[in-house]
Coordinates of C-alpha atoms and ligand atoms in Angstrom, one line a residue:
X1 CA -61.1 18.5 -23.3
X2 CA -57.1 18.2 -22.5
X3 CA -56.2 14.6 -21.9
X4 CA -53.0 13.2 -20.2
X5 CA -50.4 12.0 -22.2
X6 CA -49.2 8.5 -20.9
X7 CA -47.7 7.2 -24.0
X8 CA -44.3 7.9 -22.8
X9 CA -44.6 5.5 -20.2
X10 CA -44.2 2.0 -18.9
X11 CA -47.8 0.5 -20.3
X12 CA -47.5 -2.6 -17.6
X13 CA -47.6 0.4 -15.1
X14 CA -50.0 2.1 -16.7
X15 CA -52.2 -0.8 -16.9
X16 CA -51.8 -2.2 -13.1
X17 CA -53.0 1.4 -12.5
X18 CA -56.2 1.2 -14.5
X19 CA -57.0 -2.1 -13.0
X20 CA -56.8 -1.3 -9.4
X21 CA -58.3 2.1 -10.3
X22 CA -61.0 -0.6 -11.9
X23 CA -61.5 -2.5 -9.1
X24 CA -62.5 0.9 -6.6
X25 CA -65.2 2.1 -9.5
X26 CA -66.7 -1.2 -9.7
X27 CA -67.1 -1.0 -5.6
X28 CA -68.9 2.4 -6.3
X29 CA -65.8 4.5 -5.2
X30 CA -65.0 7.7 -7.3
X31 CA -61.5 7.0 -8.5
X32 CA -58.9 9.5 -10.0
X33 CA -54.8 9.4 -10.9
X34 CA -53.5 12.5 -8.8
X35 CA -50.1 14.3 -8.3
X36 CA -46.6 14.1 -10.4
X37 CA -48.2 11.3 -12.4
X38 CA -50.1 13.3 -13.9
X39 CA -47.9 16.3 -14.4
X40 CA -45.8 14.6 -15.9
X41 CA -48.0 12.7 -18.3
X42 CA -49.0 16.7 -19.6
X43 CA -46.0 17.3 -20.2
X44 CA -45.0 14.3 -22.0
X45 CA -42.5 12.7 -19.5
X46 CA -42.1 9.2 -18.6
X47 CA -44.1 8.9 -15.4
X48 CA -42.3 6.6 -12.6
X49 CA -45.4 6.6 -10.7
X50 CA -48.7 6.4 -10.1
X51 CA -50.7 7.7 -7.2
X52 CA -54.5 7.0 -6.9
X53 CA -56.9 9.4 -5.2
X54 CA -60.5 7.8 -4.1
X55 CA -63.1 8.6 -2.3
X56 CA -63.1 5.4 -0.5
X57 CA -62.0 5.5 3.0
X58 CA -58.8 3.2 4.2
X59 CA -61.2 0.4 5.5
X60 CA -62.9 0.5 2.3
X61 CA -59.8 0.3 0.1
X62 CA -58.4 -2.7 2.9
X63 CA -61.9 -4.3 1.8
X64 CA -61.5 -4.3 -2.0
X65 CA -57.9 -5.5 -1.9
X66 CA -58.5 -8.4 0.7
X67 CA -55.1 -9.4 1.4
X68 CA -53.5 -7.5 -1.1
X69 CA -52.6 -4.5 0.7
X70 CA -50.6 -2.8 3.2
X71 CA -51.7 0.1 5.8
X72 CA -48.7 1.7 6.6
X73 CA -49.6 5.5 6.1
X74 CA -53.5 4.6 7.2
X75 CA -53.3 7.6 9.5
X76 CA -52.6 10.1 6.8
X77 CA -55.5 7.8 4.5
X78 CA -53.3 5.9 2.5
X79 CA -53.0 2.5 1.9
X80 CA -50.3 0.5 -0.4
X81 CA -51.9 -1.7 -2.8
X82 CA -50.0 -4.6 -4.6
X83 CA -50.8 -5.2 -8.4
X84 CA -48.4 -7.8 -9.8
X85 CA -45.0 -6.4 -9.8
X86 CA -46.1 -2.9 -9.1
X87 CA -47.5 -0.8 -5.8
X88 CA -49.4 2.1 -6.1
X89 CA -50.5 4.7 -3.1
X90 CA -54.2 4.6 -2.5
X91 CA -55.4 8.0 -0.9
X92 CA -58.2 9.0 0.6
X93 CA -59.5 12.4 -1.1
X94 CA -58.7 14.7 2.4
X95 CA -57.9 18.2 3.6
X96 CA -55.1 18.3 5.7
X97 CA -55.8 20.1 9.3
X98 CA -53.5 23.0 11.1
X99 CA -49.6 21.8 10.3
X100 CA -47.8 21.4 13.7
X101 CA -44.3 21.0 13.4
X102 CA -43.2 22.6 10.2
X103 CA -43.6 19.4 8.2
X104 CA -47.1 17.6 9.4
X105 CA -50.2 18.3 9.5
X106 CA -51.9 17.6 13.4
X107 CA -55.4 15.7 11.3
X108 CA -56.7 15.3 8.6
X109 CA -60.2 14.9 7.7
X110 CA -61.3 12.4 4.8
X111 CA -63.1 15.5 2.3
X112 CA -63.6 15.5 -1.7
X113 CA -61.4 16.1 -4.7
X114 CA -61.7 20.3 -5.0
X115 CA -60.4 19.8 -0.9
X116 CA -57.8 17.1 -1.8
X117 CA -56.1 19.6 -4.9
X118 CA -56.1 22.5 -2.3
X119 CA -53.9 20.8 0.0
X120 CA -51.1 19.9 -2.4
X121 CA -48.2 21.6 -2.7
X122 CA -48.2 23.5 -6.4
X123 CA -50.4 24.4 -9.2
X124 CA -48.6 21.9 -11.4
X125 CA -48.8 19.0 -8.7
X126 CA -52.7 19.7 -8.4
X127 CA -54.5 18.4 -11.3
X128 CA -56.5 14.8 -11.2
X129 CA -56.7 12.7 -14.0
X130 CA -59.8 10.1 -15.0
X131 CA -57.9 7.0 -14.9
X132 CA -60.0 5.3 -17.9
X133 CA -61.0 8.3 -20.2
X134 CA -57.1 10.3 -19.1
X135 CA -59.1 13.5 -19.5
X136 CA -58.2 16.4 -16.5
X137 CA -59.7 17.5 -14.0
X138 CA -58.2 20.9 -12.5
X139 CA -59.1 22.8 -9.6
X140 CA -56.4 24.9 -9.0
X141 CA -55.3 26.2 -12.2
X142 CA -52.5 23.7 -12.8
X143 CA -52.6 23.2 -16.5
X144 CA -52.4 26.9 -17.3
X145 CA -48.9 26.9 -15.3
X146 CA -47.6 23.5 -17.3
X147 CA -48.5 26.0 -20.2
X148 CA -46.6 29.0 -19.1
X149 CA -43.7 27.0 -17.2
X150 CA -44.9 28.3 -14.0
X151 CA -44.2 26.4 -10.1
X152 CA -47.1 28.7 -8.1
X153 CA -47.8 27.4 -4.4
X154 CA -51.8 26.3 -4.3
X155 CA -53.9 29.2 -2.3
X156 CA -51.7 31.9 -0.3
X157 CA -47.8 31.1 -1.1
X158 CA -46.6 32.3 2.6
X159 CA -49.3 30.2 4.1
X160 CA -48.2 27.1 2.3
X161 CA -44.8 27.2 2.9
X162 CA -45.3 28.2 6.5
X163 CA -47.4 24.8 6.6
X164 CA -44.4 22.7 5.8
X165 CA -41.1 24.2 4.8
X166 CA -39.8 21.1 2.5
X167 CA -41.9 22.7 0.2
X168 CA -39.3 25.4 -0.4
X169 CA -36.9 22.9 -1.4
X170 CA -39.3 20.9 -3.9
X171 CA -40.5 24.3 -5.6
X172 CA -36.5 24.8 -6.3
X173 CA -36.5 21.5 -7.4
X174 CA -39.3 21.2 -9.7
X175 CA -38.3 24.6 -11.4
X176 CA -34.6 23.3 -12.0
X177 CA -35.9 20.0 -12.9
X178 CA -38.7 21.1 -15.4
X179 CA -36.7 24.4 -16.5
X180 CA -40.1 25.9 -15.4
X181 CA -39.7 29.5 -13.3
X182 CA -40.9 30.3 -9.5
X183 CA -43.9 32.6 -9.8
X184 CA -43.0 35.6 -8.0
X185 CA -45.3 35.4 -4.8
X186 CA -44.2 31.9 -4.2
X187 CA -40.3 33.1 -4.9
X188 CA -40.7 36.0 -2.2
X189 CA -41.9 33.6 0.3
X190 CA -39.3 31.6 0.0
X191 CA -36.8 33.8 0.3
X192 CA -38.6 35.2 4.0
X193 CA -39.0 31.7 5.1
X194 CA -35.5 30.3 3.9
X195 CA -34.0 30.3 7.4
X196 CA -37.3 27.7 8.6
X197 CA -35.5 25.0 6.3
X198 CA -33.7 24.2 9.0
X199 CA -36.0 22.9 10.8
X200 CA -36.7 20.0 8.5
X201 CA -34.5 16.7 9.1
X202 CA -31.3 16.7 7.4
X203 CA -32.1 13.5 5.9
X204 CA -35.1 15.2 3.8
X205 CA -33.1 18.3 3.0
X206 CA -30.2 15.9 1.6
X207 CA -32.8 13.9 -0.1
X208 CA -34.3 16.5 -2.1
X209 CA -30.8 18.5 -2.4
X210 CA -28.8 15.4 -4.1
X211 CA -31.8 14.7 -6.1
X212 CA -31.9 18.2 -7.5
X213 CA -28.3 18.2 -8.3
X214 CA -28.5 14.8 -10.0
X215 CA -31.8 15.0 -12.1
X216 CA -31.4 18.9 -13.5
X217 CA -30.9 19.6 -16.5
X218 CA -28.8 22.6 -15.7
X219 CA -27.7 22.4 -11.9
X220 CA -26.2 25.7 -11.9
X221 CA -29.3 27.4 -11.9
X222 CA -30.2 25.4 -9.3
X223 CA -27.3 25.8 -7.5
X224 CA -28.5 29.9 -8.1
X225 CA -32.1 29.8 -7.2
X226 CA -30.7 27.8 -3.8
X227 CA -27.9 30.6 -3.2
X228 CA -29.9 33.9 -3.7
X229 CA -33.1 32.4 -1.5
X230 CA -30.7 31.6 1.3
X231 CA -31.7 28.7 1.4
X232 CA -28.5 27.1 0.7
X233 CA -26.5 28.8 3.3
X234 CA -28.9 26.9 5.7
X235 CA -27.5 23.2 5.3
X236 CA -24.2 23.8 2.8
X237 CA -22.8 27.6 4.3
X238 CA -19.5 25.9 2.8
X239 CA -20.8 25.8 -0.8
X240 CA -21.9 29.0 -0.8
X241 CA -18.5 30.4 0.6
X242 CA -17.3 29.4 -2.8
X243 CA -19.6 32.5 -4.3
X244 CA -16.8 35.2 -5.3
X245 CA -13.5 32.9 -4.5
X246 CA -11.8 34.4 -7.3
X247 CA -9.2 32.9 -9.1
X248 CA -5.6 33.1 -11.4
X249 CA -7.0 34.0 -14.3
X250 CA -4.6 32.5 -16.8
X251 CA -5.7 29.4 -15.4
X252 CA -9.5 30.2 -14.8
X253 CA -10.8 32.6 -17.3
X254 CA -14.6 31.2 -16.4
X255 CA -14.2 33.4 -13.0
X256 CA -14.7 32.3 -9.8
X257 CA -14.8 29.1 -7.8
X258 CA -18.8 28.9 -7.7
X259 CA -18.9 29.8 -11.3
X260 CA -16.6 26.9 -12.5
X261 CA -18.4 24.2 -10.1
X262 CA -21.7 25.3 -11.8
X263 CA -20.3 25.3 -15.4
X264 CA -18.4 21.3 -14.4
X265 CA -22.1 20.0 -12.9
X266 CA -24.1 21.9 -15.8
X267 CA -21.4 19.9 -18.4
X268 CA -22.8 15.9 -17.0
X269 CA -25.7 15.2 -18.9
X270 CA -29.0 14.2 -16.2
X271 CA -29.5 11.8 -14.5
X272 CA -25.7 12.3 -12.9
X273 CA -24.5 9.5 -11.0
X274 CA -24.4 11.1 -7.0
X275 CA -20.7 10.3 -6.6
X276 CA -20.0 12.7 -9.4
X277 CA -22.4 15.0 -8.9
X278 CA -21.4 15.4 -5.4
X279 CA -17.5 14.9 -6.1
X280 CA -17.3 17.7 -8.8
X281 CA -19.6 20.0 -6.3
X282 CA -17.5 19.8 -3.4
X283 CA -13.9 18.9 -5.4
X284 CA -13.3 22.8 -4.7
X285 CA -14.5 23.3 -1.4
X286 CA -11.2 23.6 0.4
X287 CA -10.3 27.0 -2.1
X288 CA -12.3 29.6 0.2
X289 CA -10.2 28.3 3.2
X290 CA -6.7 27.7 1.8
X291 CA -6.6 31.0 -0.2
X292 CA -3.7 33.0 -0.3
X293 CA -2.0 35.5 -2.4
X294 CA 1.7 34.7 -2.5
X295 CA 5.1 33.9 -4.5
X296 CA 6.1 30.3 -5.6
X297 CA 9.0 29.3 -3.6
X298 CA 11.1 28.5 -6.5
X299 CA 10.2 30.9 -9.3
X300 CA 8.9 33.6 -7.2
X301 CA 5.9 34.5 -9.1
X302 CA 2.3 35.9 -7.5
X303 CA -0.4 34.9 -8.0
X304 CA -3.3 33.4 -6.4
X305 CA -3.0 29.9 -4.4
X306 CA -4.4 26.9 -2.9
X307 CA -2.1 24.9 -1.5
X308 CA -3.4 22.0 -0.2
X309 CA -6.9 22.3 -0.9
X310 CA -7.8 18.7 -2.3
X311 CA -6.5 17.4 1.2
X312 CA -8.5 19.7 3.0
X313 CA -11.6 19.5 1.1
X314 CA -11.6 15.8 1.9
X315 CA -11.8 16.4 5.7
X316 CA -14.5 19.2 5.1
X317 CA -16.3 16.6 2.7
X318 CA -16.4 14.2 5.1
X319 CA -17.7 17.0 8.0
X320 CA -20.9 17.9 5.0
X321 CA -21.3 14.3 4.4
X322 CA -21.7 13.4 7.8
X323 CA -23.7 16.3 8.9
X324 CA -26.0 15.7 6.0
X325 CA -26.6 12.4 7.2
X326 CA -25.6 10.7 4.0
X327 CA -24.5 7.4 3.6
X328 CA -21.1 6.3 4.2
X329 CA -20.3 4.5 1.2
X330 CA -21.5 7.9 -0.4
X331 CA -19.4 9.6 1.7
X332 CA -16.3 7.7 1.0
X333 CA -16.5 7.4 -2.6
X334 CA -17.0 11.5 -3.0
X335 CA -14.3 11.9 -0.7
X336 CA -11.9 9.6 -3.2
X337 CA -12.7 12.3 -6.1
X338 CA -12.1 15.2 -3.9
X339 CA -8.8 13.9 -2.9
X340 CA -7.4 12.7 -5.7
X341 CA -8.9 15.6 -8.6
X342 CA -5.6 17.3 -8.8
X343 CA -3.0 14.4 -9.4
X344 CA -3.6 13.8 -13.3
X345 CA -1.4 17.5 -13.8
X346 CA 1.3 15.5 -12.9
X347 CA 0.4 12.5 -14.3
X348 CA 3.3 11.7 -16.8
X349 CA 5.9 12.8 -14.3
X350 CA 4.5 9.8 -11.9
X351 CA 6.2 6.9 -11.3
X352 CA 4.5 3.8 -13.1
X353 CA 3.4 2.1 -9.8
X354 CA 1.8 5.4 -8.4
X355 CA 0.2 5.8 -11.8
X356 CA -1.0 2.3 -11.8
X357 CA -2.5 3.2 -8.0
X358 CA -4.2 5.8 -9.3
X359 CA -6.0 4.4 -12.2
X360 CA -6.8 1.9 -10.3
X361 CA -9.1 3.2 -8.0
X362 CA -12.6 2.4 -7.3
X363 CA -14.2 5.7 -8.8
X364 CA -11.6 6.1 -11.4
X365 CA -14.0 6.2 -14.4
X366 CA -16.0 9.3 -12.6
X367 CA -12.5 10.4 -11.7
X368 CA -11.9 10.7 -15.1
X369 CA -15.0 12.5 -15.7
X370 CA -14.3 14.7 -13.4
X371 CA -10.8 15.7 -14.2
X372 CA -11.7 16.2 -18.1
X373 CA -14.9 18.6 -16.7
X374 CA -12.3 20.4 -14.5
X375 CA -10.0 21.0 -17.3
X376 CA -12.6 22.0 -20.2
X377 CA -14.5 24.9 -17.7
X378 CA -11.1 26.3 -17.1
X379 CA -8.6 26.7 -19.5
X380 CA -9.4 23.9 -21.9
X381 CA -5.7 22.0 -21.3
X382 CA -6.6 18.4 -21.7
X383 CA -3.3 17.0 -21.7
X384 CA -3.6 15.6 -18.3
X385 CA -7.0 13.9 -19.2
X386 CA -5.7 12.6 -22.2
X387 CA -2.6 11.3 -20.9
X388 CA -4.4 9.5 -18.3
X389 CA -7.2 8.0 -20.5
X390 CA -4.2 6.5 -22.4
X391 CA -2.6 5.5 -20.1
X392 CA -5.7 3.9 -18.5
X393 CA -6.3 1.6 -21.8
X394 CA -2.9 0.5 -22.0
X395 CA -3.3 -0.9 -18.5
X396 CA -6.4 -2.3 -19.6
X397 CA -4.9 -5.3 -20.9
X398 CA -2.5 -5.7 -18.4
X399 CA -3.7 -8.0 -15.3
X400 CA -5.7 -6.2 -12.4
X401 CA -2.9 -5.0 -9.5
X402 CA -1.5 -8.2 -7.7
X403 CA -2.1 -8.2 -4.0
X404 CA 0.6 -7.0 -2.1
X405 CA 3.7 -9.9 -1.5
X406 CA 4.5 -8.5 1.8
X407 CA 1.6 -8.1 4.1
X408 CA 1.8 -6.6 7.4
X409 CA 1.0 -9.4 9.5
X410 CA 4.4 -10.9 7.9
X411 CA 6.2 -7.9 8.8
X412 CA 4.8 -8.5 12.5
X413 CA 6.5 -12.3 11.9
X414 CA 9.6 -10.5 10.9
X415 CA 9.8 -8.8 13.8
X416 CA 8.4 -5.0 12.9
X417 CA 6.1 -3.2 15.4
X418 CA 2.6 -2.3 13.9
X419 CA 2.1 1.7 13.2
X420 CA 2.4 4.5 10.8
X421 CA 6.2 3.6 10.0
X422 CA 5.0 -0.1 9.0
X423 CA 2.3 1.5 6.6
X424 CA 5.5 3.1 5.0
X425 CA 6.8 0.4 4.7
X426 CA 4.3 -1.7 3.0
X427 CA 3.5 0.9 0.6
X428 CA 7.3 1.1 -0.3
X429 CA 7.1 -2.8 -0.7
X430 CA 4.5 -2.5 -2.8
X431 CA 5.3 0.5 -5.1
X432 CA 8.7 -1.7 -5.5
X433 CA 6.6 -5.3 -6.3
X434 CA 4.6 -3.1 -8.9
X435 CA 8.4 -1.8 -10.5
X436 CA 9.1 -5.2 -10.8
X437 CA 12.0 -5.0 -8.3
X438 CA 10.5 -7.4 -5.5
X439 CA 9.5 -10.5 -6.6
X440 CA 9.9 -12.8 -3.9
X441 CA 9.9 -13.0 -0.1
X442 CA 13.3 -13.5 0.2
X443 CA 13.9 -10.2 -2.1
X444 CA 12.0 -8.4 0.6
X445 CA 14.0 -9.5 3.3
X446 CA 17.3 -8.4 1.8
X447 CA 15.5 -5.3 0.8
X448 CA 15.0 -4.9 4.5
X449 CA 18.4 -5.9 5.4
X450 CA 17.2 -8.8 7.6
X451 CA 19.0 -12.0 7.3
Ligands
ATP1 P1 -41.6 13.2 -7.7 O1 -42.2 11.8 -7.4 O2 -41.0 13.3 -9.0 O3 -40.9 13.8 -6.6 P2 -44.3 14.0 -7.2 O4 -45.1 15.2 -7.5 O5 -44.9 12.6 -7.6 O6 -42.9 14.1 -7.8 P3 -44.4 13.0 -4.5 O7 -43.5 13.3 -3.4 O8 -44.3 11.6 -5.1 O9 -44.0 14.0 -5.7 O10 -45.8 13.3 -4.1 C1 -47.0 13.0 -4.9 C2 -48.0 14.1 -4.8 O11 -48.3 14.4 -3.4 C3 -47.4 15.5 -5.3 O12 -47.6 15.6 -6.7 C4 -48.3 16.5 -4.5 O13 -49.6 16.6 -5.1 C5 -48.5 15.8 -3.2 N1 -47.4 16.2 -2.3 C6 -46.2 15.6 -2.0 N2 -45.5 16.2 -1.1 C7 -46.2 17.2 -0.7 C8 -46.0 18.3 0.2 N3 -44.9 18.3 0.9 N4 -47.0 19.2 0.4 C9 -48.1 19.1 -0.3 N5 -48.4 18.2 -1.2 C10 -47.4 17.2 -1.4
MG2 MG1 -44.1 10.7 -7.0

């Protein structure tokens, strides 16, 4: 008899299960742990947490946790019950009706465990556990594919997917995530359903996107399995444009722009921080639109360019970001990587107070990150990174950046007219105060030649 593994998890967790797992068998109910929980336990991962499948209907499960529960998913049979500093999802064993909408199912009808592993999603997300004794119970072949590595939709592939088409992006998720391989039926329905993802709410598709970018261990293949579906063409058409952007090879021997993204995300070990992970995949993003094949101005030699493509890859960052629904602070901070993920070439030619500026940004420490990643999946110069990480402990001990002396609203008092020619001004202020050439009010004034 296989048992579940839970000694890789949080034992507080693991006992606020049991008990409230306790509490429905001692009111008669038939009581099991279902769903990742129990994946992941057979496979020896940490579980995060832990859903409990009953036969006890919602009233029932209101009834034995008087007061200690919440019925927000009561339609769908589920109640939230609260155990100390934990929650668990309490489900009523179901089968889920005709699906209406690509995503939910029109009713559901309260059934018995063999119905409740049918309508899950995959083999491996099938398989109940008996929360005192941990052995398995598995109706739908689940173990067998832990054992071989295997996601397999539960029943006929095409119908399953067809039933809610999220599903297409959590089998690419759980194969990246697990290292585990798409059995082939469920793999060719994905690929004839891909266009259908788009019918699910951006916010889902972003959730399960940036998860499965953050928490693989290998995003690139990922990043693959997404492409070659066409799934990914469906909510990021501007990642995959960056398939077969080739690129000067003396600076890029890894090949093309995908290729090098893939190698950079593959190179943070999981779980990445979303700022990075999104920042290194869209640092490149302008390169399919600002390509061009043509002679420096000064030296005159060929080769293939970009110009501009950090600034343009911001704007189209912020276009994805917003489209994708995700949140602005996100948004912002990628966007600072984007921008910025070319300036450490120049680094030592900078002049100290733009070099200050720059190591000074919020996100410099990913920044960083990112810049080293860019350099070591292409042609492996560092000297840029390492000039900057110097340069970035030697400020260290010097105080944080002052606020600026002169502020605009005492340019306004001076007399100056609010606009894009005052920002110049201020920021030429400032870069001066951080030389150490502007040290007083009165400076500035003479500085601006006002008496
Ligand atoms: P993780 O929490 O790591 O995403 P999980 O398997 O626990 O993995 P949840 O979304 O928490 O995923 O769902 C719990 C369980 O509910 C799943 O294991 C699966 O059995 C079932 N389930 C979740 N989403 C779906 C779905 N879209 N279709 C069918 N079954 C699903
Ligand atoms: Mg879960």
């Amino acid at each position: 008899m296989v048992k579940a593994d839970f000694s890789r998890s949080d034992q507080a967790l693991l006992e606020a299960a049991s008990a409230t797992a306790r509490k429905l068998a001692d009111a008669g109910h038939t009581v099991l742990f279902a769903g990742g929980c129990v994946r992941d336990a057979l496979c020896r991962r940490p579980v995060k947490d832990i859903d409990i499948a009953t036969s006890a209907r919602p009233e029932e499960v209101e009834a034995v946790f008087k007061g200690r529960s919440v019925s927000v998913g009561k339609a769908f049979g589920v109640i939230v019950v609260l155990c100390g500093r934990y929650q668990f999802d309490v489900a009523t064993f179901r089968n889920d009706g005709a699906y209406i909408d690509g995503r939910h199912p029109e009713q559901i009808h309260f059934s018995c465990p063999e119905e409740d592993a049918q309508r899950r999603d995959f083999t491996i997300n099938g398989i109940f556990c008996d929360p005192f004794s941990r052995e398995i119970i598995d109706y739908v072949g689940g173990l067998a594919d832990i054992e071989r590595g295997i996601i397999r939709a539960i029943g006929s592939a095409r119908e399953r997917l067809e039933e809610d088409h999220l599903r297409m992006l959590r089998a690419v998720r759980f194969a990246a995530v697990m290292e585990f391989t798409i059995e082939a039926q469920t793999w060719q329905a994905i690929c004839a359903l891909a266009p259908r993802i788009s019918r699910v709410s951006v916010e889902r598709i972003a959730k399960e996107f940036v998860r499965t970018l953050c928490e693989a261990p290998q995003p690139s293949i990922a990043l693959n399995m997404l492409r070659e579906s066409g799934l990914l063409v469906q909510f990021l058409p501007e990642v995959v444009a960056l398939y077969g952007v080739e690129q000067p090879p003396q600076f890029h021997p890894e090949g093309d722009v995908w290729t090098h993204t893939g190698m950079m995300l593959d190179g943070v070990e999981a779980p990445r921080d979303p700022v990075l992970a999104l920042g290194i995949l869209f640092h490149d993003i302008g390169k399919p639109v600002t390509y061009s094949y043509q002679a420096h101005p000064k030296t005159g030699e060929k080769r293939i360019r970009f110009m501009c493509h950090a600034e343009k890859g911001v704007k189209m960052t912020g276009n994805i970001m917003s489209r994708l629904k995700l949140p602005n602070s996100l948004m912002v901070a990628v966007q600072e990587l984007v921008g910025h993920h070319m300036r450490f070439i120049d680094a030592h030619k900078m002049r100290r107070a733009t070099l200050r500026r720059l190591l000074g940004l919020d996100n410099i420490h990913h920044l960083l990150e990112l810049n080293r990643l860019d350099s070591l999946c292409s042609n492996g110069d560092l000297s840029g990174w390492e000039f900057a990480v110097d340069q970035f402990e030697a400020l260290k001990d010097e105080p944080a950046l002052p606020p600026p002396l002169v502020t605009g609203r005492i340019l306004i008092e001076w007399g100056f007219k609010p606009g894009p020619q005052m920002g110049l001004l201020l920021k030429k202020l400032y870069d001066a105060q951080l030389e150490g050439q502007l040290t007083t009010l009165e400076h500035a004034r003479k500085m601006l030649r006002l008496r």
